[in-house]
Coordinates of C-alpha atoms in Angstrom, one line a residue:
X1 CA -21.4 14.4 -9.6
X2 CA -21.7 17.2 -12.2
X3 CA -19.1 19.5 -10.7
X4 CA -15.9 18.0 -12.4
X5 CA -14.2 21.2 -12.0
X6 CA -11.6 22.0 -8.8
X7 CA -14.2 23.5 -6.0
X8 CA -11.6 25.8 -5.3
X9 CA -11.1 27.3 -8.5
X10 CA -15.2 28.2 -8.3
X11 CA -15.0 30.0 -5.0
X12 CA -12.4 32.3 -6.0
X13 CA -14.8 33.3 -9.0
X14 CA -17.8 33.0 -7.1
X15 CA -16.0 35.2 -5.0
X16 CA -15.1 37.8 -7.9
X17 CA -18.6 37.8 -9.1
X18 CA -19.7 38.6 -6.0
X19 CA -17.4 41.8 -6.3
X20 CA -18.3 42.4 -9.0
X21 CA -21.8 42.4 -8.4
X22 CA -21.8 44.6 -5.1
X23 CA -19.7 46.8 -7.0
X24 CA -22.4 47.5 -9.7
X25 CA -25.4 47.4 -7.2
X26 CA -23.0 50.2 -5.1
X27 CA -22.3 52.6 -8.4
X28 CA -26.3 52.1 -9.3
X29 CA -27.5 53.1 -6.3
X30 CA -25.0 56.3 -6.6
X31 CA -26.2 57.1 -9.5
X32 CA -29.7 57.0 -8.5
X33 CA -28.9 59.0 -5.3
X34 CA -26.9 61.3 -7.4
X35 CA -29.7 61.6 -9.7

């Protein structure tokens, strides 16, 4: 087992770098549409 870290803890940031990462794809393709 590599994981010695709670699995719990790594879904909640999973789950903010998933934010994170919509919110960036989101404001890109604004900007592109924008243009």
């Amino acid at each position: 087992m590599m994981h010695t870290h709670a699995p719990r803890i790594d879904l909640q940031d999973r789950a903010r770098l998933r934010e994170r990462f919509f919110g960036a794809m989101r404001s890109a393709q604004a900007r592109l549409f924008a243009g």
